[in-house]
């Protein structure tokens, strides 16, 4: 939707196709649809599982400073990735639609 309105790729463009390719076992194709989220989604999943375990054990989801800094770093990566994938010299970061 963002691409249709602006003509620019957002950091999440290609994510749905990436997940579909992963479900079909096409790891190489999934990587080319969204290179950053290909690596960030498993890391974020681990963080969520840690928070869920913490909630079950302690009854609260306390985010410590280290986790908070990681989330901020992920957001910074997404912003930089969203900018770079729209620059002509970084066109290889754009999702490859076949």
Backbone as numpy.savetxt, mean C-alpha at the origin, in Angstrom:
# Nx Ny Nz CAx CAy CAz Cx Cy Cz
-11.37 5.79 -9.79 -12.19 6.97 -9.79 -11.32 8.23 -9.79
-10.28 8.24 -8.94 -9.38 9.38 -8.86 -8.72 9.63 -10.22
-8.31 8.56 -10.88 -7.66 8.68 -12.19 -8.62 9.24 -13.23
-9.87 8.79 -13.21 -10.86 9.27 -14.18 -11.14 10.75 -14.02
-11.12 11.22 -12.77 -11.41 12.63 -12.51 -10.21 13.53 -12.80
-9.03 13.11 -12.34 -7.85 13.97 -12.42 -6.86 13.62 -13.52
-6.89 12.37 -13.99 -5.89 11.93 -14.96 -4.57 11.57 -14.30
-4.55 11.55 -12.96 -3.35 11.21 -12.21 -3.55 9.89 -11.47
-2.44 9.17 -11.27 -2.50 7.93 -10.51 -2.38 8.23 -9.03
-3.28 7.71 -8.22 -3.17 7.86 -6.77 -2.26 6.74 -6.25
-1.83 6.81 -5.00 -0.98 5.74 -4.47 -1.66 4.38 -4.48
-2.99 4.36 -4.49 -3.71 3.09 -4.46 -4.12 2.57 -5.82
-3.86 3.33 -6.89 -4.24 2.88 -8.23 -3.57 1.54 -8.53
-4.37 0.60 -8.98 -3.87 -0.73 -9.32 -3.96 -1.71 -8.16
-4.42 -1.25 -7.00 -4.45 -2.12 -5.83 -5.43 -3.28 -5.99
-6.61 -3.01 -6.53 -7.59 -4.07 -6.70 -7.08 -5.13 -7.66
-6.51 -4.68 -8.79 -5.95 -5.64 -9.74 -4.78 -6.40 -9.12
-3.99 -5.72 -8.29 -2.87 -6.38 -7.61 -3.40 -7.50 -6.71
-4.42 -7.21 -5.92 -4.97 -8.23 -5.02 -5.59 -9.40 -5.78
-6.24 -9.10 -6.89 -6.82 -10.17 -7.71 -5.72 -11.06 -8.28
-4.64 -10.44 -8.75 -3.52 -11.22 -9.28 -2.88 -12.07 -8.19
-2.77 -11.53 -6.98 -2.22 -12.31 -5.87 -3.10 -13.51 -5.56
-4.42 -13.31 -5.60 -5.34 -14.42 -5.35 -5.21 -15.51 -6.41
-4.85 -15.12 -7.63 -4.66 -16.08 -8.71 -3.24 -16.65 -8.73
-2.39 -16.17 -7.83 -1.03 -16.67 -7.75 -0.06 -16.02 -8.72
-0.47 -14.93 -9.37 0.40 -14.23 -10.32 1.17 -13.12 -9.58
2.22 -13.50 -8.93 2.97 -12.57 -8.09 3.64 -11.48 -8.93
4.22 -11.85 -10.05 4.90 -10.87 -10.90 3.92 -9.81 -11.42
2.76 -10.24 -11.88 1.75 -9.29 -12.37 1.26 -8.40 -11.24
1.07 -8.97 -10.07 0.61 -8.20 -8.91 1.61 -7.10 -8.58
2.88 -7.41 -8.65 3.93 -6.43 -8.35 3.85 -5.24 -9.29
3.60 -5.47 -10.56 3.58 -4.39 -11.54 2.34 -3.48 -11.44
1.28 -3.96 -10.82 0.09 -3.11 -10.67 0.28 -2.05 -9.59
0.91 -2.41 -8.47 1.18 -1.41 -7.43 2.37 -1.89 -6.62
3.53 -1.35 -6.95 4.78 -1.82 -6.37 4.92 -1.50 -4.90
4.47 -0.35 -4.47 4.62 0.02 -3.07 3.69 -0.80 -2.18
2.42 -0.84 -2.52 1.46 -1.57 -1.69 1.72 -3.07 -1.70
2.38 -3.56 -2.72 2.78 -4.96 -2.78 3.60 -5.32 -1.54
4.43 -4.37 -1.09 5.26 -4.60 0.09 4.63 -4.08 1.38
3.85 -3.01 1.30 3.29 -2.41 2.51 2.11 -3.18 3.09
1.30 -3.79 2.26 0.13 -4.50 2.77 0.51 -5.64 3.73
1.50 -6.47 3.42 1.88 -7.50 4.40 2.41 -6.91 5.70
3.17 -5.82 5.61 3.70 -5.19 6.81 2.57 -4.61 7.65
1.63 -3.93 7.01 0.48 -3.37 7.73 -0.38 -4.48 8.34
-0.49 -5.60 7.66 -1.24 -6.73 8.19 -0.62 -7.24 9.48
0.71 -7.31 9.52 1.40 -7.73 10.74 1.11 -6.76 11.88
1.15 -5.45 11.60 0.84 -4.46 12.62 -0.58 -4.63 13.15
-1.52 -4.86 12.27 -2.91 -5.04 12.68 -3.07 -6.28 13.54
-2.41 -7.37 13.16 -2.47 -8.60 13.95 -1.87 -8.36 15.34
-0.76 -7.63 15.41 -0.15 -7.31 16.70 -1.12 -6.51 17.56
-1.78 -5.53 16.97 -2.75 -4.72 17.71 -3.94 -5.57 18.17
-4.39 -6.50 17.35 -5.51 -7.36 17.73 -5.12 -8.28 18.88
-3.94 -8.84 18.82 -3.46 -9.70 19.91 -3.35 -8.90 21.20
-2.83 -7.69 21.08 -2.71 -6.81 22.24 -4.09 -6.48 22.82
-5.06 -6.28 21.95 -6.42 -5.99 22.42 -7.03 -7.17 23.15
-6.80 -8.37 22.64 -7.34 -9.57 23.28 -6.68 -9.79 24.64
-5.37 -9.57 24.73 -4.65 -9.80 25.98 -4.91 -8.71 27.02
-4.87 -7.45 26.60 -4.93 -6.33 27.55 -6.27 -5.59 27.54
-7.08 -5.81 26.54 -8.35 -5.10 26.44 -8.21 -3.69 25.89
-7.03 -3.36 25.38 -6.79 -2.04 24.80 -5.79 -2.16 23.65
-5.88 -1.22 22.73 -4.94 -1.21 21.61 -4.02 0.00 21.76
-3.06 -0.13 22.62 -2.10 0.95 22.82 -1.07 0.93 21.71
-1.02 2.03 20.97 -0.03 2.16 19.91 1.19 2.85 20.50
2.30 2.12 20.55 3.50 2.72 21.12 4.15 3.67 20.12
5.15 4.39 20.58 5.79 5.41 19.75 6.42 4.80 18.50
6.99 3.61 18.63 7.63 2.94 17.49 6.60 2.63 16.39
5.46 2.09 16.79 4.41 1.77 15.80 3.85 3.05 15.19
3.67 4.07 16.01 3.15 5.34 15.52 4.10 5.93 14.47
5.39 5.87 14.74 6.38 6.37 13.78 6.35 5.55 12.48
6.12 4.26 12.58 6.02 3.42 11.38 4.81 3.80 10.54
3.68 4.05 11.19 2.48 4.48 10.46 2.72 5.81 9.75
3.38 6.74 10.43 3.70 8.03 9.82 4.63 7.83 8.62
5.59 6.94 8.76 6.51 6.63 7.67 5.77 6.03 6.48
4.81 5.14 6.74 4.00 4.56 5.66 3.24 5.65 4.91
2.67 6.59 5.64 1.92 7.68 5.01 2.85 8.54 4.15
4.05 8.81 4.66 5.03 9.58 3.88 5.41 8.83 2.61
5.63 7.51 2.73 5.94 6.70 1.54 4.81 6.77 0.52
3.56 6.68 0.98 2.42 6.74 0.07 2.34 8.08 -0.65
2.59 9.16 0.06 2.55 10.49 -0.56 3.65 10.62 -1.60
4.86 10.23 -1.25 5.99 10.32 -2.19 5.74 9.43 -3.40
5.25 8.22 -3.16 4.96 7.28 -4.24 3.89 7.85 -5.17
2.85 8.46 -4.58 1.78 9.06 -5.38 2.28 10.19 -6.26
3.25 10.95 -5.77 3.83 12.04 -6.58 4.74 11.46 -7.66
5.62 10.57 -7.28 6.60 10.04 -8.23 5.97 9.28 -9.38
4.93 8.51 -9.11 4.37 7.68 -10.17 3.66 8.49 -11.25
3.49 9.79 -11.02 2.89 10.67 -12.01 3.91 11.52 -12.76
5.18 11.39 -12.41 6.23 12.12 -13.12 6.72 11.29 -14.31
6.98 11.94 -15.45 7.41 11.19 -16.63 8.66 10.33 -16.41
9.61 10.81 -15.64 10.84 10.04 -15.44 10.64 8.83 -14.52
9.51 8.76 -13.83 9.19 7.62 -12.97 7.95 6.88 -13.48
7.74 6.92 -14.78 6.54 6.29 -15.35 6.51 4.78 -15.11
7.65 4.18 -14.80 7.68 2.74 -14.51 6.91 2.40 -13.22
6.61 3.41 -12.39 5.86 3.18 -11.17 4.34 3.19 -11.41
3.93 3.66 -12.57 2.50 3.68 -12.90 2.00 2.24 -13.05
0.74 2.00 -12.72 0.21 0.64 -12.89 0.21 0.23 -14.35
0.56 -1.00 -14.60 0.62 -1.52 -15.97 -0.67 -2.29 -16.22
-1.51 -1.74 -17.08 -2.78 -2.38 -17.40 -2.63 -3.18 -18.68
-3.09 -4.41 -18.61 -2.99 -5.25 -19.82 -4.35 -5.62 -20.35
